[in-house]
Amino acid sequence: MSQSYPADVIPPVEAVDCTCSACSMALNCLCKNLDTGLKSRLENEVLRNRVVNRGQSLFEIGESFQRLYAVRSGSVKVYSLIDNGEEQVMGFYLPGELLGLEAIDRGVHECSAVALETSSICEVKFKKLEQLCVAQPILQQRLHRIYAREIARDYAMLQLLGRKSAEQRLANFLLHLSRRFADRGYSAEEFNLSMSRHDIGNYLGLALETVSRLLARFQDQELIEVKRRHVRLLKHQALAVLAGEPVNPVARRHYH
Amino acid sequence: MSQSYPADVIPPVEAVDCTCSACSMALNCLCKNLDTGLKSRLENEVLRNRVVNRGQSLFEIGESFQRLYAVRSGSVKVYSLIDNGEEQVMGFYLPGELLGLEAIDRGVHECSAVALETSSICEVKFKKLEQLCVAQPILQQRLHRIYAREIARDYAMLQLLGRKSAEQRLANFLLHLSRRFADRGYSAEEFNLSMSRHDIGNYLGLALETVSRLLARFQDQELIEVKRRHVRLLKHQALAVLAGEPVNPVARRHYH
DNA sequence: CGTACTATTGAGCGCTCTCAAAACCAGTGG
DNA sequence: CCACTGGTTTTGAGAGCGCTCAATAGTACG
């Protein structure tokens, strides 16, 4: 599984300093820039580290909600089961992203989460985190921000599923992945998909064959190069056009 | 606009006591069961009441984020603009529901909100609410719950758009509306749609003609009666089957 | 080299969209 | 009272996107 593809060049998880001080995952990292007292309380009482292999689950549907999970390396698939029993992929999570929020409302996980590759996961005890938040406005603000981001993410996804064609969805998916990799210091042009065509299709509301065909078409149009799970984006702009995004980097929609 | 249809039998807004103490909208109401000191601070410093007419907006895309909005009576449509400039309906809000959460992440409204009929709205100053939360764990918990509900709502919607047929979507929509009306003390069988076919279609990712055709089909099948905006649900169970919900009220999926 | 899994490619069909016209409804003004 | 207008909804016809079914190909692994 671990070939020497670009996005895979991460230090082996055993070698990583697992305290939060060493966590570089910017915005989502709760501990960043906290005073040392608070930081060490967080690290000791709230956080815990864990390595999971491909296919192992972090939590399962129906499990009682205890923790949130932050991906430190690797990637995770979150899915729910719909009425007839089949999977519905709700999202893929990359390093620095937080999952498990869906369980807060009812106190029970509505989704399952499995590692798509060997991954390092930071677990956050939610109850304790909430307790700490009471006395720590800064922490509380960060938690708010995490909620808010998740809501914003969901809104974007609703637009995608509600109104866009298969082509737009896939172009969007690739660009979004690319940006997330770039934000994390990986290449924005070249990366590996840790998820199958089936998972991608499921996530985007498409048949896996449609995903495969569209990737082939994008390649014919010389927008990307794709071989199995390895992808290289050749023309971001053109993809953005396909995705239905505003392209002109100057005339971006401006709020206030 | 204000005909004497079942769901319209609400007291005229002027007559309503506008303090939060009088707000009966259960879960979402931040003030419920607070000690009187805190309650009056909330009511005086944080909350404000307002009546809007059909077509008036509560906030617009690009406006800086100051407040959350709770519907007290009437209904509100929330929509964003997609790249080409057309509307994308993100949701319809009934009494007791809270909107504006989408703006928290960036501090700017990503959506616009307009009243679908004359409505009474409770405005919540977000900054002040956050400040009060710092000292008030109970308030903070409620705010968390509000976030969590929104996320859960979005997840359900993602499933709907990603995986379900037009028929399933519309059946789901009707049942969901019905349940929300019922929760608010209105009839679960008979109600008025305050939104157009166009809005419904937009919201569900369908063409307005498809919505119209399906409503006609449901009526042919004697599942509902529909005349313009007035709807009566005749067979909840059968609709639930169409919606793809687990039907057997005993064998409901059980978590823990 | 065989097995299992994943991905590609092809053919045909059906759901839902688009385009178009007609019907319906509420409001306005003669 | 009726005609006119603008908006919404219904209904019809046809086309196309994306699905399903099915066969083939590629890859990993024992």
PDB file of C-alpha atoms in Angstrom, chain A residues 24-221:
ATOM      1  CA  SER A  24       1.291  21.683  12.906  1.00  0.00           C
ATOM      2  CA  MET A  25      -2.221  21.401  11.601  1.00  0.00           C
ATOM      3  CA  ALA A  26      -2.952  25.077  12.000  1.00  0.00           C
ATOM      4  CA  LEU A  27      -6.551  26.116  12.340  1.00  0.00           C
ATOM      5  CA  ASN A  28      -8.070  22.967  13.581  1.00  0.00           C
ATOM      6  CA  CYS A  29      -5.475  22.345  16.201  1.00  0.00           C
ATOM      7  CA  LEU A  30      -7.020  23.292  19.464  1.00  0.00           C
ATOM      8  CA  CYS A  31      -3.745  23.647  21.301  1.00  0.00           C
ATOM      9  CA  LYS A  32      -1.969  26.095  19.116  1.00  0.00           C
ATOM     10  CA  ASN A  33      -0.576  29.126  20.922  1.00  0.00           C
ATOM     11  CA  LEU A  34      -2.185  28.307  24.210  1.00  0.00           C
ATOM     12  CA  ASP A  35      -0.317  29.194  27.380  1.00  0.00           C
ATOM     13  CA  THR A  36       1.719  26.267  28.580  1.00  0.00           C
ATOM     14  CA  GLY A  37      -0.456  25.444  31.572  1.00  0.00           C
ATOM     15  CA  LEU A  38      -3.587  25.071  29.543  1.00  0.00           C
ATOM     16  CA  LYS A  39      -1.738  23.343  26.773  1.00  0.00           C
ATOM     17  CA  SER A  40      -0.381  20.648  29.014  1.00  0.00           C
ATOM     18  CA  ARG A  41      -3.782  20.101  30.602  1.00  0.00           C
ATOM     19  CA  LEU A  42      -5.222  19.611  27.158  1.00  0.00           C
ATOM     20  CA  GLU A  43      -2.485  17.257  26.142  1.00  0.00           C
ATOM     21  CA  ASN A  44      -2.682  15.185  29.272  1.00  0.00           C
ATOM     22  CA  GLU A  45      -6.373  15.066  29.998  1.00  0.00           C
ATOM     23  CA  VAL A  46      -8.057  15.505  26.682  1.00  0.00           C
ATOM     24  CA  LEU A  47      -5.875  14.243  23.886  1.00  0.00           C
ATOM     25  CA  ARG A  48      -4.622  10.788  23.036  1.00  0.00           C
ATOM     26  CA  ASN A  49      -2.804   9.424  20.056  1.00  0.00           C
ATOM     27  CA  ARG A  50      -3.401   6.311  18.085  1.00  0.00           C
ATOM     28  CA  VAL A  51      -2.284   4.628  14.891  1.00  0.00           C
ATOM     29  CA  VAL A  52      -4.833   2.827  12.766  1.00  0.00           C
ATOM     30  CA  ASN A  53      -4.277   0.623   9.751  1.00  0.00           C
ATOM     31  CA  ARG A  54      -6.120   0.625   6.488  1.00  0.00           C
ATOM     32  CA  GLY A  55      -9.634  -0.651   7.025  1.00  0.00           C
ATOM     33  CA  GLN A  56      -9.620  -0.215  10.792  1.00  0.00           C
ATOM     34  CA  SER A  57     -12.415   1.876  12.175  1.00  0.00           C
ATOM     35  CA  LEU A  58     -12.222   4.860  14.487  1.00  0.00           C
ATOM     36  CA  PHE A  59     -15.838   4.631  15.494  1.00  0.00           C
ATOM     37  CA  GLU A  60     -18.950   2.896  14.278  1.00  0.00           C
ATOM     38  CA  ILE A  61     -22.574   3.772  13.802  1.00  0.00           C
ATOM     39  CA  GLY A  62     -24.450   3.413  17.045  1.00  0.00           C
ATOM     40  CA  GLU A  63     -21.407   3.753  19.270  1.00  0.00           C
ATOM     41  CA  SER A  64     -21.915   6.224  22.049  1.00  0.00           C
ATOM     42  CA  PHE A  65     -20.182   9.507  21.405  1.00  0.00           C
ATOM     43  CA  GLN A  66     -17.094  10.084  23.536  1.00  0.00           C
ATOM     44  CA  ARG A  67     -14.453  11.699  21.370  1.00  0.00           C
ATOM     45  CA  LEU A  68     -13.733  13.814  18.383  1.00  0.00           C
ATOM     46  CA  TYR A  69     -10.954  12.658  16.082  1.00  0.00           C
ATOM     47  CA  ALA A  70      -8.311  14.716  14.334  1.00  0.00           C
ATOM     48  CA  VAL A  71      -6.357  13.197  11.475  1.00  0.00           C
ATOM     49  CA  ARG A  72      -2.621  13.747  11.904  1.00  0.00           C
ATOM     50  CA  SER A  73      -1.489  11.745   8.902  1.00  0.00           C
ATOM     51  CA  GLY A  74      -3.181   9.434   6.426  1.00  0.00           C
ATOM     52  CA  SER A  75      -6.837   9.728   5.543  1.00  0.00           C
ATOM     53  CA  VAL A  76     -10.208   8.612   6.806  1.00  0.00           C
ATOM     54  CA  LYS A  77     -13.540   7.870   5.195  1.00  0.00           C
ATOM     55  CA  VAL A  78     -16.753   8.708   7.049  1.00  0.00           C
ATOM     56  CA  TYR A  79     -19.975   7.081   5.964  1.00  0.00           C
ATOM     57  CA  SER A  80     -23.476   6.419   7.189  1.00  0.00           C
ATOM     58  CA  LEU A  81     -25.861   3.636   6.304  1.00  0.00           C
ATOM     59  CA  ILE A  82     -29.049   4.498   4.516  1.00  0.00           C
ATOM     60  CA  ASP A  83     -32.290   2.757   5.053  1.00  0.00           C
ATOM     61  CA  ASN A  84     -31.732  -0.126   2.707  1.00  0.00           C
ATOM     62  CA  GLY A  85     -28.376  -0.809   4.333  1.00  0.00           C
ATOM     63  CA  GLU A  86     -25.933   0.559   1.820  1.00  0.00           C
ATOM     64  CA  GLU A  87     -23.140   2.991   2.482  1.00  0.00           C
ATOM     65  CA  GLN A  88     -23.398   6.700   1.994  1.00  0.00           C
ATOM     66  CA  VAL A  89     -19.984   8.362   2.084  1.00  0.00           C
ATOM     67  CA  MET A  90     -20.240  11.648   3.958  1.00  0.00           C
ATOM     68  CA  GLY A  91     -16.661  12.790   3.603  1.00  0.00           C
ATOM     69  CA  PHE A  92     -12.953  12.123   3.344  1.00  0.00           C
ATOM     70  CA  TYR A  93     -10.691  13.588   5.976  1.00  0.00           C
ATOM     71  CA  LEU A  94      -7.087  14.638   5.513  1.00  0.00           C
ATOM     72  CA  PRO A  95      -4.428  15.583   8.057  1.00  0.00           C
ATOM     73  CA  GLY A  96      -5.532  18.484  10.206  1.00  0.00           C
ATOM     74  CA  GLU A  97      -9.228  17.800   9.754  1.00  0.00           C
ATOM     75  CA  LEU A  98     -11.622  16.933  12.514  1.00  0.00           C
ATOM     76  CA  LEU A  99     -14.342  14.311  12.441  1.00  0.00           C
ATOM     77  CA  GLY A 100     -17.058  13.044  14.707  1.00  0.00           C
ATOM     78  CA  LEU A 101     -19.085  16.237  14.927  1.00  0.00           C
ATOM     79  CA  GLU A 102     -22.089  14.493  13.487  1.00  0.00           C
ATOM     80  CA  ALA A 103     -22.485  12.605  16.780  1.00  0.00           C
ATOM     81  CA  ILE A 104     -22.753  15.602  19.081  1.00  0.00           C
ATOM     82  CA  ASP A 105     -26.425  16.233  18.583  1.00  0.00           C
ATOM     83  CA  ARG A 106     -27.744  12.875  19.708  1.00  0.00           C
ATOM     84  CA  GLY A 107     -24.736  11.670  21.667  1.00  0.00           C
ATOM     85  CA  VAL A 108     -24.459   8.676  19.388  1.00  0.00           C
ATOM     86  CA  HIS A 109     -22.422   8.269  16.228  1.00  0.00           C
ATOM     87  CA  GLU A 110     -24.582   8.533  13.139  1.00  0.00           C
ATOM     88  CA  CYS A 111     -21.649   7.515  10.980  1.00  0.00           C
ATOM     89  CA  SER A 112     -18.784   5.083  10.889  1.00  0.00           C
ATOM     90  CA  ALA A 113     -15.206   6.099  10.183  1.00  0.00           C
ATOM     91  CA  VAL A 114     -12.510   3.882   8.678  1.00  0.00           C
ATOM     92  CA  ALA A 115      -8.909   4.597   7.791  1.00  0.00           C
ATOM     93  CA  LEU A 116      -8.238   4.535   4.059  1.00  0.00           C
ATOM     94  CA  GLU A 117      -4.551   3.965   4.725  1.00  0.00           C
ATOM     95  CA  THR A 118      -2.336   3.686   7.763  1.00  0.00           C
ATOM     96  CA  SER A 119      -3.100   6.830   9.672  1.00  0.00           C
ATOM     97  CA  SER A 120      -2.209   8.636  12.849  1.00  0.00           C
ATOM     98  CA  ILE A 121      -5.186   9.927  14.757  1.00  0.00           C
ATOM     99  CA  CYS A 122      -5.486  12.344  17.640  1.00  0.00           C
ATOM    100  CA  GLU A 123      -8.458  11.630  19.856  1.00  0.00           C
ATOM    101  CA  VAL A 124     -10.139  14.402  21.825  1.00  0.00           C
ATOM    102  CA  LYS A 125     -12.326  13.612  24.803  1.00  0.00           C
ATOM    103  CA  PHE A 126     -15.322  15.780  24.147  1.00  0.00           C
ATOM    104  CA  LYS A 127     -16.737  16.038  27.655  1.00  0.00           C
ATOM    105  CA  LYS A 128     -13.414  17.139  29.052  1.00  0.00           C
ATOM    106  CA  LEU A 129     -12.909  19.534  26.220  1.00  0.00           C
ATOM    107  CA  GLU A 130     -16.259  21.128  26.966  1.00  0.00           C
ATOM    108  CA  GLN A 131     -15.328  21.403  30.628  1.00  0.00           C
ATOM    109  CA  LEU A 132     -12.075  23.135  29.792  1.00  0.00           C
ATOM    110  CA  CYS A 133     -13.942  25.440  27.463  1.00  0.00           C
ATOM    111  CA  VAL A 134     -16.089  26.771  30.259  1.00  0.00           C
ATOM    112  CA  ALA A 135     -13.127  28.493  31.839  1.00  0.00           C
ATOM    113  CA  GLN A 136     -11.267  29.177  28.617  1.00  0.00           C
ATOM    114  CA  PRO A 137     -12.886  31.561  26.171  1.00  0.00           C
ATOM    115  CA  ILE A 138     -10.097  31.032  23.670  1.00  0.00           C
ATOM    116  CA  LEU A 139     -10.773  27.317  23.546  1.00  0.00           C
ATOM    117  CA  GLN A 140     -14.456  27.911  23.282  1.00  0.00           C
ATOM    118  CA  GLN A 141     -13.959  30.211  20.348  1.00  0.00           C
ATOM    119  CA  ARG A 142     -11.929  27.566  18.586  1.00  0.00           C
ATOM    120  CA  LEU A 143     -14.581  24.993  19.165  1.00  0.00           C
ATOM    121  CA  HIS A 144     -17.150  27.393  17.733  1.00  0.00           C
ATOM    122  CA  ARG A 145     -14.959  27.884  14.749  1.00  0.00           C
ATOM    123  CA  ILE A 146     -14.744  24.154  14.225  1.00  0.00           C
ATOM    124  CA  TYR A 147     -18.510  23.848  14.239  1.00  0.00           C
ATOM    125  CA  ALA A 148     -18.834  26.797  11.927  1.00  0.00           C
ATOM    126  CA  ARG A 149     -16.358  25.325   9.461  1.00  0.00           C
ATOM    127  CA  GLU A 150     -18.196  22.073   9.378  1.00  0.00           C
ATOM    128  CA  ILE A 151     -21.439  23.878   8.645  1.00  0.00           C
ATOM    129  CA  ALA A 152     -19.806  25.907   5.894  1.00  0.00           C
ATOM    130  CA  ARG A 153     -18.358  22.720   4.427  1.00  0.00           C
ATOM    131  CA  ASP A 154     -21.758  21.068   4.434  1.00  0.00           C
ATOM    132  CA  TYR A 155     -23.340  24.067   2.741  1.00  0.00           C
ATOM    133  CA  ALA A 156     -20.805  23.926  -0.057  1.00  0.00           C
ATOM    134  CA  MET A 157     -21.497  20.240  -0.459  1.00  0.00           C
ATOM    135  CA  LEU A 158     -25.237  20.820  -0.581  1.00  0.00           C
ATOM    136  CA  GLN A 159     -24.757  23.215  -3.465  1.00  0.00           C
ATOM    137  CA  LEU A 160     -22.606  20.670  -5.235  1.00  0.00           C
ATOM    138  CA  LEU A 161     -25.101  17.851  -4.940  1.00  0.00           C
ATOM    139  CA  GLY A 162     -28.157  19.959  -5.518  1.00  0.00           C
ATOM    140  CA  ARG A 163     -27.256  21.841  -8.598  1.00  0.00           C
ATOM    141  CA  LYS A 164     -24.174  20.566 -10.405  1.00  0.00           C
ATOM    142  CA  SER A 165     -23.554  18.073 -13.186  1.00  0.00           C
ATOM    143  CA  ALA A 166     -21.386  15.014 -12.833  1.00  0.00           C
ATOM    144  CA  GLU A 167     -18.575  16.811 -14.624  1.00  0.00           C
ATOM    145  CA  GLN A 168     -18.793  19.808 -12.325  1.00  0.00           C
ATOM    146  CA  ARG A 169     -18.888  17.627  -9.249  1.00  0.00           C
ATOM    147  CA  LEU A 170     -15.792  15.688 -10.170  1.00  0.00           C
ATOM    148  CA  ALA A 171     -13.811  18.736 -11.251  1.00  0.00           C
ATOM    149  CA  ASN A 172     -14.782  20.353  -7.997  1.00  0.00           C
ATOM    150  CA  PHE A 173     -13.741  17.297  -6.055  1.00  0.00           C
ATOM    151  CA  LEU A 174     -10.310  17.196  -7.634  1.00  0.00           C
ATOM    152  CA  LEU A 175      -9.689  20.894  -7.098  1.00  0.00           C
ATOM    153  CA  HIS A 176     -10.853  20.744  -3.528  1.00  0.00           C
ATOM    154  CA  LEU A 177      -8.570  17.835  -2.801  1.00  0.00           C
ATOM    155  CA  SER A 178      -5.723  19.632  -4.495  1.00  0.00           C
ATOM    156  CA  ARG A 179      -6.222  22.718  -2.352  1.00  0.00           C
ATOM    157  CA  ARG A 180      -6.385  20.725   0.814  1.00  0.00           C
ATOM    158  CA  PHE A 181      -3.166  18.930  -0.066  1.00  0.00           C
ATOM    159  CA  ALA A 182      -1.529  22.243  -0.891  1.00  0.00           C
ATOM    160  CA  ASP A 183      -2.632  23.727   2.425  1.00  0.00           C
ATOM    161  CA  ARG A 184      -0.913  20.843   4.136  1.00  0.00           C
ATOM    162  CA  GLY A 185       2.364  21.309   2.309  1.00  0.00           C
ATOM    163  CA  TYR A 186       1.894  18.578  -0.239  1.00  0.00           C
ATOM    164  CA  SER A 187       1.886  19.098  -3.969  1.00  0.00           C
ATOM    165  CA  ALA A 188      -1.211  20.730  -5.379  1.00  0.00           C
ATOM    166  CA  GLU A 189      -0.535  19.221  -8.794  1.00  0.00           C
ATOM    167  CA  GLU A 190       0.204  15.620  -7.993  1.00  0.00           C
ATOM    168  CA  PHE A 191      -1.318  13.360  -5.415  1.00  0.00           C
ATOM    169  CA  ASN A 192      -2.778   9.960  -4.725  1.00  0.00           C
ATOM    170  CA  LEU A 193      -6.377   9.163  -4.117  1.00  0.00           C
ATOM    171  CA  SER A 194      -6.624   6.970  -1.061  1.00  0.00           C
ATOM    172  CA  MET A 195     -10.240   6.206  -1.870  1.00  0.00           C
ATOM    173  CA  SER A 196     -11.693   3.988  -4.592  1.00  0.00           C
ATOM    174  CA  ARG A 197     -13.771   5.120  -7.565  1.00  0.00           C
ATOM    175  CA  HIS A 198     -16.685   3.545  -5.802  1.00  0.00           C
ATOM    176  CA  ASP A 199     -16.175   5.762  -2.757  1.00  0.00           C
ATOM    177  CA  ILE A 200     -15.716   8.877  -4.853  1.00  0.00           C
ATOM    178  CA  GLY A 201     -18.874   8.154  -6.802  1.00  0.00           C
ATOM    179  CA  ASN A 202     -20.801   7.426  -3.674  1.00  0.00           C
ATOM    180  CA  TYR A 203     -19.602  10.659  -2.099  1.00  0.00           C
ATOM    181  CA  LEU A 204     -20.489  12.735  -5.155  1.00  0.00           C
ATOM    182  CA  GLY A 205     -23.788  11.041  -5.823  1.00  0.00           C
ATOM    183  CA  LEU A 206     -22.519   9.353  -9.001  1.00  0.00           C
ATOM    184  CA  ALA A 207     -22.064   5.824 -10.241  1.00  0.00           C
ATOM    185  CA  LEU A 208     -18.490   4.571 -10.086  1.00  0.00           C
ATOM    186  CA  GLU A 209     -18.522   4.069 -13.835  1.00  0.00           C
ATOM    187  CA  THR A 210     -19.366   7.710 -14.313  1.00  0.00           C
ATOM    188  CA  VAL A 211     -16.377   8.701 -12.201  1.00  0.00           C
ATOM    189  CA  SER A 212     -14.125   6.451 -14.223  1.00  0.00           C
ATOM    190  CA  ARG A 213     -15.431   7.756 -17.532  1.00  0.00           C
ATOM    191  CA  LEU A 214     -15.107  11.374 -16.494  1.00  0.00           C
ATOM    192  CA  LEU A 215     -11.540  10.896 -15.309  1.00  0.00           C
ATOM    193  CA  ALA A 216     -10.799   9.356 -18.685  1.00  0.00           C
ATOM    194  CA  ARG A 217     -12.438  12.288 -20.422  1.00  0.00           C
ATOM    195  CA  PHE A 218     -10.518  14.831 -18.379  1.00  0.00           C
ATOM    196  CA  GLN A 219      -7.375  13.002 -19.391  1.00  0.00           C
ATOM    197  CA  ASP A 220      -8.367  13.072 -23.069  1.00  0.00           C
ATOM    198  CA  GLN A 221      -8.870  16.808 -22.738  1.00  0.00           C
TER     199      GLN A 221
END
